[in-house]
Amino acid sequence: MSMMKAIQVAAKGEPMRLVEVPIPAPKEGQVLLRVEACGICHGDAKVSEGATTSYPRIPGHEVVGIVEKLGVGTMKWKVGQRVGIGWHGGHGHTTALTTDGGYAEYMVAYEDGLITIPQEISAGEAAPLLCAGETVFSALRNSKARPGDLVAISGIGGLGHLAIQYAKKAGYEVIAISRGKEKEKLARELGAHHYIDADTKKTADSLKALGGAKVILATAPNGKTISSLIGGLGTDGELIIAAVSDEPLEWSAMDFLNGPSNVKGTFTDINEMEAAVRFSILTDVRPMIEIFPLEKAPEAFEQMMAAKTHFRAVLHIS
């Protein structure tokens, strides 16, 4: 039996461990992927937190790979094609929660959960676009903002550094919001027209001074930071929450009576993934990544959780 290296979580609360397991065989409607790269995302913590349907489980939901073998009846893809898969695993599955993910040399995927990954982008750069990139891309694409509108991005991290690039390339007037003067240089290099240092200025007042934002995209996972943003919206503005945070939000009725405004969340959408990848290639938007070998996945995951990666950690596998 042919074997492969993989990172597994054996049970709820257990750490990630490097193991050798049999290479899985694709069933009807599935393909076997030889994994090229897999992004490391905050959502991977859900595997050890108990969100998966069974154990042991292989994490990883930002996967780029080559179709190695077709299951019975698989018609959409051909051997040798380069494809990607995100949270949406096809057939109603969630990658890495109800099926094994991409922290492995090979993985099985349903054919309807895959998208094409063009050769114009490297596997390492494409992988984070399948979750982090698509999340902020679709949030902006489906927002109220139109070219020329004032759009604010709160947070310059794994999500925010991509959101600033997308916003600039889409033709918005971009405001970056973060803590500390040292972030301003990077924000402007990424495309921001304005920078607000939340350590020294009240974010809402600064946004109002610029006319009020049509859209604010919250990417920093901090409840108080998110709560402070609503006052910076312009008339008929929109606050979109992309940050993963369990902290309560602190709003009163008065926050919504000052003028018509919307607050909503956003998550990945498989129907937007190919568009996000195509737009990234066309406009030269790329994630800032740190590459790790598969064997270093536990270490890379811990660095990501401690916000010590700059900005997306990616496993290079083949």
PDB file of C-alpha atoms in Angstrom:
ATOM      1  CA  MET A   1       0.000   0.000   0.000  1.00  0.00           C
ATOM      2  CA  SER A   2       1.399   3.387  -1.023  1.00  0.00           C
ATOM      3  CA  MET A   3       1.888   5.763   1.897  1.00  0.00           C
ATOM      4  CA  MET A   4       2.046   9.549   2.273  1.00  0.00           C
ATOM      5  CA  LYS A   5       3.113  12.090   4.864  1.00  0.00           C
ATOM      6  CA  ALA A   6       0.358  14.108   6.493  1.00  0.00           C
ATOM      7  CA  ILE A   7      -0.373  16.260   9.504  1.00  0.00           C
ATOM      8  CA  GLN A   8      -3.156  14.840  11.662  1.00  0.00           C
ATOM      9  CA  VAL A   9      -5.141  15.851  14.722  1.00  0.00           C
ATOM     10  CA  ALA A  10      -5.938  12.604  16.527  1.00  0.00           C
ATOM     11  CA  ALA A  11      -8.724  13.893  18.800  1.00  0.00           C
ATOM     12  CA  LYS A  12     -10.303  17.056  20.165  1.00  0.00           C
ATOM     13  CA  GLY A  13      -7.712  19.120  22.004  1.00  0.00           C
ATOM     14  CA  GLU A  14      -4.790  17.105  20.653  1.00  0.00           C
ATOM     15  CA  PRO A  15      -1.832  18.804  18.907  1.00  0.00           C
ATOM     16  CA  MET A  16      -1.012  18.406  15.233  1.00  0.00           C
ATOM     17  CA  ARG A  17       1.375  15.529  14.521  1.00  0.00           C
ATOM     18  CA  LEU A  18       3.274  14.343  11.464  1.00  0.00           C
ATOM     19  CA  VAL A  19       2.174  10.819  10.475  1.00  0.00           C
ATOM     20  CA  GLU A  20       2.369   8.376   7.595  1.00  0.00           C
ATOM     21  CA  VAL A  21      -0.980   7.152   6.300  1.00  0.00           C
ATOM     22  CA  PRO A  22      -2.187   5.364   3.142  1.00  0.00           C
ATOM     23  CA  ILE A  23      -2.754   7.543   0.085  1.00  0.00           C
ATOM     24  CA  PRO A  24      -6.557   7.815  -0.192  1.00  0.00           C
ATOM     25  CA  ALA A  25      -8.391   6.474  -3.237  1.00  0.00           C
ATOM     26  CA  PRO A  26     -10.956   8.708  -4.984  1.00  0.00           C
ATOM     27  CA  LYS A  27     -14.528   7.421  -4.999  1.00  0.00           C
ATOM     28  CA  GLU A  28     -17.352   8.242  -7.377  1.00  0.00           C
ATOM     29  CA  GLY A  29     -17.415  11.953  -8.205  1.00  0.00           C
ATOM     30  CA  GLN A  30     -14.028  12.545  -6.573  1.00  0.00           C
ATOM     31  CA  VAL A  31     -10.457  13.195  -7.669  1.00  0.00           C
ATOM     32  CA  LEU A  32      -7.120  12.504  -6.035  1.00  0.00           C
ATOM     33  CA  LEU A  33      -4.942  15.610  -5.778  1.00  0.00           C
ATOM     34  CA  ARG A  34      -1.187  15.757  -5.439  1.00  0.00           C
ATOM     35  CA  VAL A  35      -0.981  18.744  -3.152  1.00  0.00           C
ATOM     36  CA  GLU A  36       1.390  21.511  -4.227  1.00  0.00           C
ATOM     37  CA  ALA A  37       0.653  24.041  -1.492  1.00  0.00           C
ATOM     38  CA  CYS A  38      -1.742  24.564   1.388  1.00  0.00           C
ATOM     39  CA  GLY A  39      -2.351  27.793   3.231  1.00  0.00           C
ATOM     40  CA  ILE A  40      -2.445  27.916   7.017  1.00  0.00           C
ATOM     41  CA  CYS A  41      -5.486  29.785   8.279  1.00  0.00           C
ATOM     42  CA  HIS A  42      -6.981  30.760  11.643  1.00  0.00           C
ATOM     43  CA  GLY A  43      -9.922  28.528  10.734  1.00  0.00           C
ATOM     44  CA  ASP A  44      -7.646  25.481  10.989  1.00  0.00           C
ATOM     45  CA  ALA A  45      -7.946  25.809  14.774  1.00  0.00           C
ATOM     46  CA  LYS A  46     -11.501  24.477  14.453  1.00  0.00           C
ATOM     47  CA  VAL A  47     -10.099  20.992  13.842  1.00  0.00           C
ATOM     48  CA  SER A  48      -8.534  20.687  17.291  1.00  0.00           C
ATOM     49  CA  GLU A  49     -11.417  22.607  18.886  1.00  0.00           C
ATOM     50  CA  GLY A  50     -13.818  19.799  18.052  1.00  0.00           C
ATOM     51  CA  ALA A  51     -15.698  21.212  15.058  1.00  0.00           C
ATOM     52  CA  THR A  52     -14.825  18.270  12.835  1.00  0.00           C
ATOM     53  CA  THR A  53     -17.276  15.407  12.367  1.00  0.00           C
ATOM     54  CA  SER A  54     -14.748  12.675  13.170  1.00  0.00           C
ATOM     55  CA  TYR A  55     -11.126  12.001  14.094  1.00  0.00           C
ATOM     56  CA  PRO A  56      -8.357  11.614  13.172  1.00  0.00           C
ATOM     57  CA  ARG A  57      -8.582  14.578  10.802  1.00  0.00           C
ATOM     58  CA  ILE A  58      -6.130  16.264   8.427  1.00  0.00           C
ATOM     59  CA  PRO A  59      -6.480  20.086   8.528  1.00  0.00           C
ATOM     60  CA  GLY A  60      -6.078  22.538   5.659  1.00  0.00           C
ATOM     61  CA  HIS A  61      -8.685  24.308   3.496  1.00  0.00           C
ATOM     62  CA  GLU A  62      -6.579  26.545   1.209  1.00  0.00           C
ATOM     63  CA  VAL A  63      -5.341  23.846  -1.168  1.00  0.00           C
ATOM     64  CA  VAL A  64      -3.726  23.983  -4.597  1.00  0.00           C
ATOM     65  CA  GLY A  65      -2.840  20.735  -6.318  1.00  0.00           C
ATOM     66  CA  ILE A  66      -2.629  18.659  -9.482  1.00  0.00           C
ATOM     67  CA  VAL A  67      -5.299  16.127 -10.416  1.00  0.00           C
ATOM     68  CA  GLU A  68      -3.532  12.776 -10.080  1.00  0.00           C
ATOM     69  CA  LYS A  69      -6.387  10.280 -10.467  1.00  0.00           C
ATOM     70  CA  LEU A  70     -10.121  10.316 -11.235  1.00  0.00           C
ATOM     71  CA  GLY A  71     -12.820   8.459  -9.369  1.00  0.00           C
ATOM     72  CA  VAL A  72     -15.583   6.562 -11.154  1.00  0.00           C
ATOM     73  CA  GLY A  73     -17.905   8.865 -13.079  1.00  0.00           C
ATOM     74  CA  THR A  74     -15.784  11.978 -12.635  1.00  0.00           C
ATOM     75  CA  MET A  75     -16.248  14.041 -15.801  1.00  0.00           C
ATOM     76  CA  LYS A  76     -15.400  17.666 -14.972  1.00  0.00           C
ATOM     77  CA  TRP A  77     -11.624  17.367 -14.573  1.00  0.00           C
ATOM     78  CA  LYS A  78      -8.706  15.679 -16.308  1.00  0.00           C
ATOM     79  CA  VAL A  79      -5.518  14.171 -14.929  1.00  0.00           C
ATOM     80  CA  GLY A  80      -2.792  16.824 -14.883  1.00  0.00           C
ATOM     81  CA  GLN A  81      -5.071  19.836 -14.376  1.00  0.00           C
ATOM     82  CA  ARG A  82      -4.148  22.363 -11.709  1.00  0.00           C
ATOM     83  CA  VAL A  83      -6.991  23.053  -9.309  1.00  0.00           C
ATOM     84  CA  GLY A  84      -7.816  24.594  -5.952  1.00  0.00           C
ATOM     85  CA  ILE A  85     -10.268  23.993  -3.141  1.00  0.00           C
ATOM     86  CA  GLY A  86     -11.349  26.112  -0.174  1.00  0.00           C
ATOM     87  CA  TRP A  87     -13.806  25.626   2.700  1.00  0.00           C
ATOM     88  CA  HIS A  88     -16.532  24.515   0.283  1.00  0.00           C
ATOM     89  CA  GLY A  89     -15.653  20.881  -0.282  1.00  0.00           C
ATOM     90  CA  GLY A  90     -18.408  19.987  -2.742  1.00  0.00           C
ATOM     91  CA  HIS A  91     -21.358  17.649  -2.162  1.00  0.00           C
ATOM     92  CA  GLY A  92     -22.257  19.679   0.925  1.00  0.00           C
ATOM     93  CA  HIS A  93     -18.941  18.983   2.638  1.00  0.00           C
ATOM     94  CA  THR A  94     -16.641  21.387   4.469  1.00  0.00           C
ATOM     95  CA  THR A  95     -12.972  20.837   3.710  1.00  0.00           C
ATOM     96  CA  ALA A  96     -10.979  19.728   6.778  1.00  0.00           C
ATOM     97  CA  LEU A  97     -14.097  19.480   8.948  1.00  0.00           C
ATOM     98  CA  THR A  98     -16.205  16.803   7.242  1.00  0.00           C
ATOM     99  CA  THR A  99     -13.434  15.600   4.904  1.00  0.00           C
ATOM    100  CA  ASP A 100      -9.645  15.529   5.193  1.00  0.00           C
ATOM    101  CA  GLY A 101      -7.809  18.653   4.089  1.00  0.00           C
ATOM    102  CA  GLY A 102      -4.546  19.632   2.479  1.00  0.00           C
ATOM    103  CA  TYR A 103      -1.878  19.320   5.191  1.00  0.00           C
ATOM    104  CA  ALA A 104      -0.751  16.230   3.289  1.00  0.00           C
ATOM    105  CA  GLU A 105       1.054  15.066   0.182  1.00  0.00           C
ATOM    106  CA  TYR A 106      -2.256  13.912  -1.322  1.00  0.00           C
ATOM    107  CA  MET A 107      -5.932  14.557  -0.663  1.00  0.00           C
ATOM    108  CA  VAL A 108      -9.271  13.464  -2.088  1.00  0.00           C
ATOM    109  CA  ALA A 109     -11.760  16.130  -3.180  1.00  0.00           C
ATOM    110  CA  TYR A 110     -15.231  16.142  -4.722  1.00  0.00           C
ATOM    111  CA  GLU A 111     -15.160  17.413  -8.290  1.00  0.00           C
ATOM    112  CA  ASP A 112     -17.805  20.099  -7.668  1.00  0.00           C
ATOM    113  CA  GLY A 113     -15.707  21.694  -4.919  1.00  0.00           C
ATOM    114  CA  LEU A 114     -12.764  22.469  -7.211  1.00  0.00           C
ATOM    115  CA  ILE A 115     -11.829  25.505  -9.284  1.00  0.00           C
ATOM    116  CA  THR A 116      -9.170  26.029 -11.957  1.00  0.00           C
ATOM    117  CA  ILE A 117      -5.871  27.604 -10.863  1.00  0.00           C
ATOM    118  CA  PRO A 118      -4.077  29.213 -13.836  1.00  0.00           C
ATOM    119  CA  GLN A 119      -0.337  28.804 -14.307  1.00  0.00           C
ATOM    120  CA  GLU A 120       0.168  32.592 -14.141  1.00  0.00           C
ATOM    121  CA  ILE A 121       0.196  32.426 -10.341  1.00  0.00           C
ATOM    122  CA  SER A 122       2.342  30.239  -8.116  1.00  0.00           C
ATOM    123  CA  ALA A 123       0.730  27.589  -5.948  1.00  0.00           C
ATOM    124  CA  GLY A 124       2.023  29.297  -2.809  1.00  0.00           C
ATOM    125  CA  GLU A 125       0.496  32.634  -3.777  1.00  0.00           C
ATOM    126  CA  ALA A 126      -2.766  31.106  -4.980  1.00  0.00           C
ATOM    127  CA  ALA A 127      -3.477  29.078  -1.841  1.00  0.00           C
ATOM    128  CA  PRO A 128      -4.335  32.014   0.511  1.00  0.00           C
ATOM    129  CA  LEU A 129      -6.652  33.469  -2.131  1.00  0.00           C
ATOM    130  CA  LEU A 130      -8.978  30.468  -1.678  1.00  0.00           C
ATOM    131  CA  CYS A 131     -10.065  31.662   1.766  1.00  0.00           C
ATOM    132  CA  ALA A 132      -8.516  34.933   2.967  1.00  0.00           C
ATOM    133  CA  GLY A 133      -8.366  36.509  -0.479  1.00  0.00           C
ATOM    134  CA  GLU A 134     -11.798  35.422  -1.623  1.00  0.00           C
ATOM    135  CA  THR A 135     -13.405  36.520   1.642  1.00  0.00           C
ATOM    136  CA  VAL A 136     -12.333  40.162   1.317  1.00  0.00           C
ATOM    137  CA  PHE A 137     -12.603  40.195  -2.479  1.00  0.00           C
ATOM    138  CA  SER A 138     -16.247  39.121  -2.477  1.00  0.00           C
ATOM    139  CA  ALA A 139     -17.026  41.434   0.456  1.00  0.00           C
ATOM    140  CA  LEU A 140     -15.855  44.444  -1.555  1.00  0.00           C
ATOM    141  CA  ARG A 141     -17.234  43.203  -4.872  1.00  0.00           C
ATOM    142  CA  ASN A 142     -20.725  42.791  -3.424  1.00  0.00           C
ATOM    143  CA  SER A 143     -20.668  45.915  -1.260  1.00  0.00           C
ATOM    144  CA  LYS A 144     -22.359  49.280  -1.808  1.00  0.00           C
ATOM    145  CA  ALA A 145     -19.066  50.864  -2.856  1.00  0.00           C
ATOM    146  CA  ARG A 146     -18.524  52.017  -6.422  1.00  0.00           C
ATOM    147  CA  PRO A 147     -15.312  53.296  -8.060  1.00  0.00           C
ATOM    148  CA  GLY A 148     -14.307  56.580  -6.474  1.00  0.00           C
ATOM    149  CA  ASP A 149     -16.082  55.885  -3.164  1.00  0.00           C
ATOM    150  CA  LEU A 150     -14.302  56.110   0.179  1.00  0.00           C
ATOM    151  CA  VAL A 151     -13.555  52.599   1.476  1.00  0.00           C
ATOM    152  CA  ALA A 152     -11.820  51.863   4.774  1.00  0.00           C
ATOM    153  CA  ILE A 153      -9.942  48.684   5.657  1.00  0.00           C
ATOM    154  CA  SER A 154      -9.545  48.091   9.385  1.00  0.00           C
ATOM    155  CA  GLY A 155      -6.547  45.905  10.140  1.00  0.00           C
ATOM    156  CA  ILE A 156      -3.396  45.207   8.132  1.00  0.00           C
ATOM    157  CA  GLY A 157      -2.920  41.486   8.565  1.00  0.00           C
ATOM    158  CA  GLY A 158      -3.661  38.299   6.671  1.00  0.00           C
ATOM    159  CA  LEU A 159      -7.022  39.610   5.420  1.00  0.00           C
ATOM    160  CA  GLY A 160      -6.390  43.337   5.505  1.00  0.00           C
ATOM    161  CA  HIS A 161      -3.209  43.420   3.429  1.00  0.00           C
ATOM    162  CA  LEU A 162      -5.125  41.736   0.597  1.00  0.00           C
ATOM    163  CA  ALA A 163      -8.222  43.908   1.073  1.00  0.00           C
ATOM    164  CA  ILE A 164      -6.179  47.100   0.680  1.00  0.00           C
ATOM    165  CA  GLN A 165      -4.774  45.831  -2.624  1.00  0.00           C
ATOM    166  CA  TYR A 166      -8.197  44.783  -3.931  1.00  0.00           C
ATOM    167  CA  ALA A 167      -9.766  48.082  -2.918  1.00  0.00           C
ATOM    168  CA  LYS A 168      -7.061  50.111  -4.661  1.00  0.00           C
ATOM    169  CA  LYS A 169      -7.241  48.008  -7.836  1.00  0.00           C
ATOM    170  CA  ALA A 170     -11.044  48.318  -7.891  1.00  0.00           C
ATOM    171  CA  GLY A 171     -10.773  52.097  -8.020  1.00  0.00           C
ATOM    172  CA  TYR A 172     -11.805  53.076  -4.491  1.00  0.00           C
ATOM    173  CA  GLU A 173     -10.299  55.844  -2.381  1.00  0.00           C
ATOM    174  CA  VAL A 174      -8.691  53.641   0.258  1.00  0.00           C
ATOM    175  CA  ILE A 175      -8.200  54.317   3.951  1.00  0.00           C
ATOM    176  CA  ALA A 176      -6.111  51.865   5.980  1.00  0.00           C
ATOM    177  CA  ILE A 177      -6.665  51.696   9.739  1.00  0.00           C
ATOM    178  CA  SER A 178      -4.239  50.091  12.155  1.00  0.00           C
ATOM    179  CA  ARG A 179      -2.347  50.704  15.386  1.00  0.00           C
ATOM    180  CA  GLY A 180       1.063  52.364  15.297  1.00  0.00           C
ATOM    181  CA  LYS A 181       2.829  54.771  12.988  1.00  0.00           C
ATOM    182  CA  GLU A 182       5.102  51.991  11.713  1.00  0.00           C
ATOM    183  CA  LYS A 183       2.245  50.400   9.737  1.00  0.00           C
ATOM    184  CA  GLU A 184       1.707  53.478   7.564  1.00  0.00           C
ATOM    185  CA  LYS A 185       4.577  52.819   5.141  1.00  0.00           C
ATOM    186  CA  LEU A 186       3.339  49.313   4.352  1.00  0.00           C
ATOM    187  CA  ALA A 187      -0.271  50.482   4.059  1.00  0.00           C
ATOM    188  CA  ARG A 188       0.673  53.065   1.448  1.00  0.00           C
ATOM    189  CA  GLU A 189       2.878  50.575  -0.424  1.00  0.00           C
ATOM    190  CA  LEU A 190      -0.131  48.258  -0.626  1.00  0.00           C
ATOM    191  CA  GLY A 191      -2.215  51.041  -2.134  1.00  0.00           C
ATOM    192  CA  ALA A 192      -3.821  53.042   0.685  1.00  0.00           C
ATOM    193  CA  HIS A 193      -4.409  56.743  -0.017  1.00  0.00           C
ATOM    194  CA  HIS A 194      -4.873  57.556   3.683  1.00  0.00           C
ATOM    195  CA  TYR A 195      -3.719  56.031   6.951  1.00  0.00           C
ATOM    196  CA  ILE A 196      -5.360  56.314  10.377  1.00  0.00           C
ATOM    197  CA  ASP A 197      -3.271  55.425  13.416  1.00  0.00           C
ATOM    198  CA  ALA A 198      -5.882  54.144  15.869  1.00  0.00           C
ATOM    199  CA  ASP A 199      -3.411  54.573  18.747  1.00  0.00           C
ATOM    200  CA  THR A 200      -3.346  58.334  18.366  1.00  0.00           C
ATOM    201  CA  LYS A 201      -6.652  59.211  16.666  1.00  0.00           C
ATOM    202  CA  LYS A 202     -10.304  58.321  17.101  1.00  0.00           C
ATOM    203  CA  THR A 203     -11.079  56.241  14.047  1.00  0.00           C
ATOM    204  CA  ALA A 204     -14.675  57.372  13.630  1.00  0.00           C
ATOM    205  CA  ASP A 205     -13.762  61.067  13.888  1.00  0.00           C
ATOM    206  CA  SER A 206     -10.955  60.657  11.346  1.00  0.00           C
ATOM    207  CA  LEU A 207     -13.268  58.883   8.907  1.00  0.00           C
ATOM    208  CA  LYS A 208     -15.939  61.565   9.318  1.00  0.00           C
ATOM    209  CA  ALA A 209     -13.322  64.248   8.635  1.00  0.00           C
ATOM    210  CA  LEU A 210     -12.694  62.574   5.292  1.00  0.00           C
ATOM    211  CA  GLY A 211     -16.423  62.605   4.509  1.00  0.00           C
ATOM    212  CA  GLY A 212     -17.459  59.276   6.022  1.00  0.00           C
ATOM    213  CA  ALA A 213     -16.797  55.875   4.515  1.00  0.00           C
ATOM    214  CA  LYS A 214     -19.188  54.269   2.074  1.00  0.00           C
ATOM    215  CA  VAL A 215     -17.864  50.892   3.183  1.00  0.00           C
ATOM    216  CA  ILE A 216     -15.740  49.822   6.130  1.00  0.00           C
ATOM    217  CA  LEU A 217     -14.313  46.303   5.983  1.00  0.00           C
ATOM    218  CA  ALA A 218     -13.385  45.054   9.466  1.00  0.00           C
ATOM    219  CA  THR A 219     -10.574  42.492   9.327  1.00  0.00           C
ATOM    220  CA  ALA A 220      -9.010  42.936  12.779  1.00  0.00           C
ATOM    221  CA  PRO A 221     -10.386  40.302  15.210  1.00  0.00           C
ATOM    222  CA  ASN A 222     -11.104  42.642  18.108  1.00  0.00           C
ATOM    223  CA  GLY A 223     -14.616  43.367  19.348  1.00  0.00           C
ATOM    224  CA  LYS A 224     -13.897  46.879  20.609  1.00  0.00           C
ATOM    225  CA  THR A 225     -12.123  47.811  17.386  1.00  0.00           C
ATOM    226  CA  ILE A 226     -15.047  46.592  15.280  1.00  0.00           C
ATOM    227  CA  SER A 227     -17.554  48.376  17.517  1.00  0.00           C
ATOM    228  CA  SER A 228     -15.714  51.694  17.144  1.00  0.00           C
ATOM    229  CA  LEU A 229     -16.009  51.676  13.356  1.00  0.00           C
ATOM    230  CA  ILE A 230     -19.731  52.240  12.890  1.00  0.00           C
ATOM    231  CA  GLY A 231     -19.457  55.949  13.738  1.00  0.00           C
ATOM    232  CA  GLY A 232     -17.159  56.448  10.753  1.00  0.00           C
ATOM    233  CA  LEU A 233     -19.751  55.487   8.148  1.00  0.00           C
ATOM    234  CA  GLY A 234     -21.128  58.073   5.780  1.00  0.00           C
ATOM    235  CA  THR A 235     -24.778  58.341   4.801  1.00  0.00           C
ATOM    236  CA  ASP A 236     -26.150  54.963   3.746  1.00  0.00           C
ATOM    237  CA  GLY A 237     -22.801  53.366   4.586  1.00  0.00           C
ATOM    238  CA  GLU A 238     -22.005  49.728   5.185  1.00  0.00           C
ATOM    239  CA  LEU A 239     -19.860  47.996   7.802  1.00  0.00           C
ATOM    240  CA  ILE A 240     -18.797  44.509   6.694  1.00  0.00           C
ATOM    241  CA  ILE A 241     -17.297  42.178   9.289  1.00  0.00           C
ATOM    242  CA  ALA A 242     -14.750  39.707   7.938  1.00  0.00           C
ATOM    243  CA  ALA A 243     -12.825  39.236  11.201  1.00  0.00           C
ATOM    244  CA  VAL A 244     -13.105  35.988  13.134  1.00  0.00           C
ATOM    245  CA  SER A 245     -13.800  37.014  16.727  1.00  0.00           C
ATOM    246  CA  ASP A 246     -15.969  35.620  19.527  1.00  0.00           C
ATOM    247  CA  GLU A 247     -15.932  38.907  21.432  1.00  0.00           C
ATOM    248  CA  PRO A 248     -19.264  40.723  21.867  1.00  0.00           C
ATOM    249  CA  LEU A 249     -19.904  43.894  19.886  1.00  0.00           C
ATOM    250  CA  GLU A 250     -20.897  47.023  21.790  1.00  0.00           C
ATOM    251  CA  TRP A 251     -23.548  49.032  19.960  1.00  0.00           C
ATOM    252  CA  SER A 252     -26.594  50.944  21.139  1.00  0.00           C
ATOM    253  CA  ALA A 253     -29.731  51.898  19.253  1.00  0.00           C
ATOM    254  CA  MET A 254     -28.306  55.402  18.837  1.00  0.00           C
ATOM    255  CA  ASP A 255     -25.516  53.999  16.697  1.00  0.00           C
ATOM    256  CA  PHE A 256     -28.155  53.086  14.125  1.00  0.00           C
ATOM    257  CA  LEU A 257     -30.348  56.171  14.490  1.00  0.00           C
ATOM    258  CA  ASN A 258     -27.719  58.639  13.301  1.00  0.00           C
ATOM    259  CA  GLY A 259     -28.474  57.742   9.692  1.00  0.00           C
ATOM    260  CA  PRO A 260     -29.266  54.741   7.507  1.00  0.00           C
ATOM    261  CA  SER A 261     -26.426  52.230   7.677  1.00  0.00           C
ATOM    262  CA  ASN A 262     -25.972  48.490   7.381  1.00  0.00           C
ATOM    263  CA  VAL A 263     -23.872  46.015   9.343  1.00  0.00           C
ATOM    264  CA  LYS A 264     -23.299  42.559   7.939  1.00  0.00           C
ATOM    265  CA  GLY A 265     -20.846  39.693   7.960  1.00  0.00           C
ATOM    266  CA  THR A 266     -19.107  37.936   5.097  1.00  0.00           C
ATOM    267  CA  PHE A 267     -17.659  34.484   4.474  1.00  0.00           C
ATOM    268  CA  THR A 268     -16.174  32.528   1.608  1.00  0.00           C
ATOM    269  CA  ASP A 269     -18.309  31.769  -1.449  1.00  0.00           C
ATOM    270  CA  ILE A 270     -17.261  29.091  -3.919  1.00  0.00           C
ATOM    271  CA  ASN A 271     -19.017  31.013  -6.699  1.00  0.00           C
ATOM    272  CA  GLU A 272     -16.608  33.931  -6.130  1.00  0.00           C
ATOM    273  CA  MET A 273     -13.368  31.951  -5.820  1.00  0.00           C
ATOM    274  CA  GLU A 274     -12.440  31.787  -9.492  1.00  0.00           C
ATOM    275  CA  ALA A 275     -13.272  35.475  -9.895  1.00  0.00           C
ATOM    276  CA  ALA A 276     -10.979  36.322  -6.967  1.00  0.00           C
ATOM    277  CA  VAL A 277      -8.108  34.341  -8.507  1.00  0.00           C
ATOM    278  CA  ARG A 278      -8.659  35.847 -11.977  1.00  0.00           C
ATOM    279  CA  PHE A 279      -8.847  39.387 -10.599  1.00  0.00           C
ATOM    280  CA  SER A 280      -5.667  38.827  -8.590  1.00  0.00           C
ATOM    281  CA  ILE A 281      -3.810  37.699 -11.709  1.00  0.00           C
ATOM    282  CA  LEU A 282      -5.177  40.526 -13.888  1.00  0.00           C
ATOM    283  CA  THR A 283      -4.362  43.266 -11.372  1.00  0.00           C
ATOM    284  CA  ASP A 284      -1.202  41.740  -9.880  1.00  0.00           C
ATOM    285  CA  VAL A 285      -2.626  41.383  -6.373  1.00  0.00           C
ATOM    286  CA  ARG A 286      -0.547  38.905  -4.385  1.00  0.00           C
ATOM    287  CA  PRO A 287      -0.525  37.787  -0.751  1.00  0.00           C
ATOM    288  CA  MET A 288       2.607  38.311   1.321  1.00  0.00           C
ATOM    289  CA  ILE A 289       3.561  34.789   2.363  1.00  0.00           C
ATOM    290  CA  GLU A 290       6.013  32.792   4.443  1.00  0.00           C
ATOM    291  CA  ILE A 291       6.766  29.297   3.149  1.00  0.00           C
ATOM    292  CA  PHE A 292       7.143  26.248   5.417  1.00  0.00           C
ATOM    293  CA  PRO A 293       7.720  22.542   4.648  1.00  0.00           C
ATOM    294  CA  LEU A 294       4.962  20.098   5.580  1.00  0.00           C
ATOM    295  CA  GLU A 295       7.011  18.807   8.511  1.00  0.00           C
ATOM    296  CA  LYS A 296       6.992  22.302  10.057  1.00  0.00           C
ATOM    297  CA  ALA A 297       3.193  22.686   9.894  1.00  0.00           C
ATOM    298  CA  PRO A 298       2.637  22.604  13.688  1.00  0.00           C
ATOM    299  CA  GLU A 299       5.290  25.290  14.183  1.00  0.00           C
ATOM    300  CA  ALA A 300       3.895  27.397  11.329  1.00  0.00           C
ATOM    301  CA  PHE A 301       0.369  27.070  12.745  1.00  0.00           C
ATOM    302  CA  GLU A 302       1.504  28.307  16.169  1.00  0.00           C
ATOM    303  CA  GLN A 303       3.305  31.269  14.603  1.00  0.00           C
ATOM    304  CA  MET A 304       0.178  32.157  12.635  1.00  0.00           C
ATOM    305  CA  MET A 305      -2.029  31.956  15.729  1.00  0.00           C
ATOM    306  CA  ALA A 306       0.409  34.250  17.561  1.00  0.00           C
ATOM    307  CA  ALA A 307       0.290  36.725  14.625  1.00  0.00           C
ATOM    308  CA  LYS A 308       4.006  36.237  14.001  1.00  0.00           C
ATOM    309  CA  THR A 309       3.743  35.406  10.294  1.00  0.00           C
ATOM    310  CA  HIS A 310       3.968  38.132   7.673  1.00  0.00           C
ATOM    311  CA  PHE A 311       1.168  37.748   6.614  1.00  0.00           C
ATOM    312  CA  ARG A 312       0.024  34.306   5.394  1.00  0.00           C
ATOM    313  CA  ALA A 313       1.808  31.050   6.205  1.00  0.00           C
ATOM    314  CA  VAL A 314       1.835  28.479   3.391  1.00  0.00           C
ATOM    315  CA  LEU A 315       2.988  24.868   3.321  1.00  0.00           C
ATOM    316  CA  HIS A 316       5.032  23.972   0.224  1.00  0.00           C
ATOM    317  CA  ILE A 317       4.432  20.281  -0.318  1.00  0.00           C
ATOM    318  CA  SER A 318       5.338  19.343  -3.909  1.00  0.00           C
TER     319      SER A 318
END
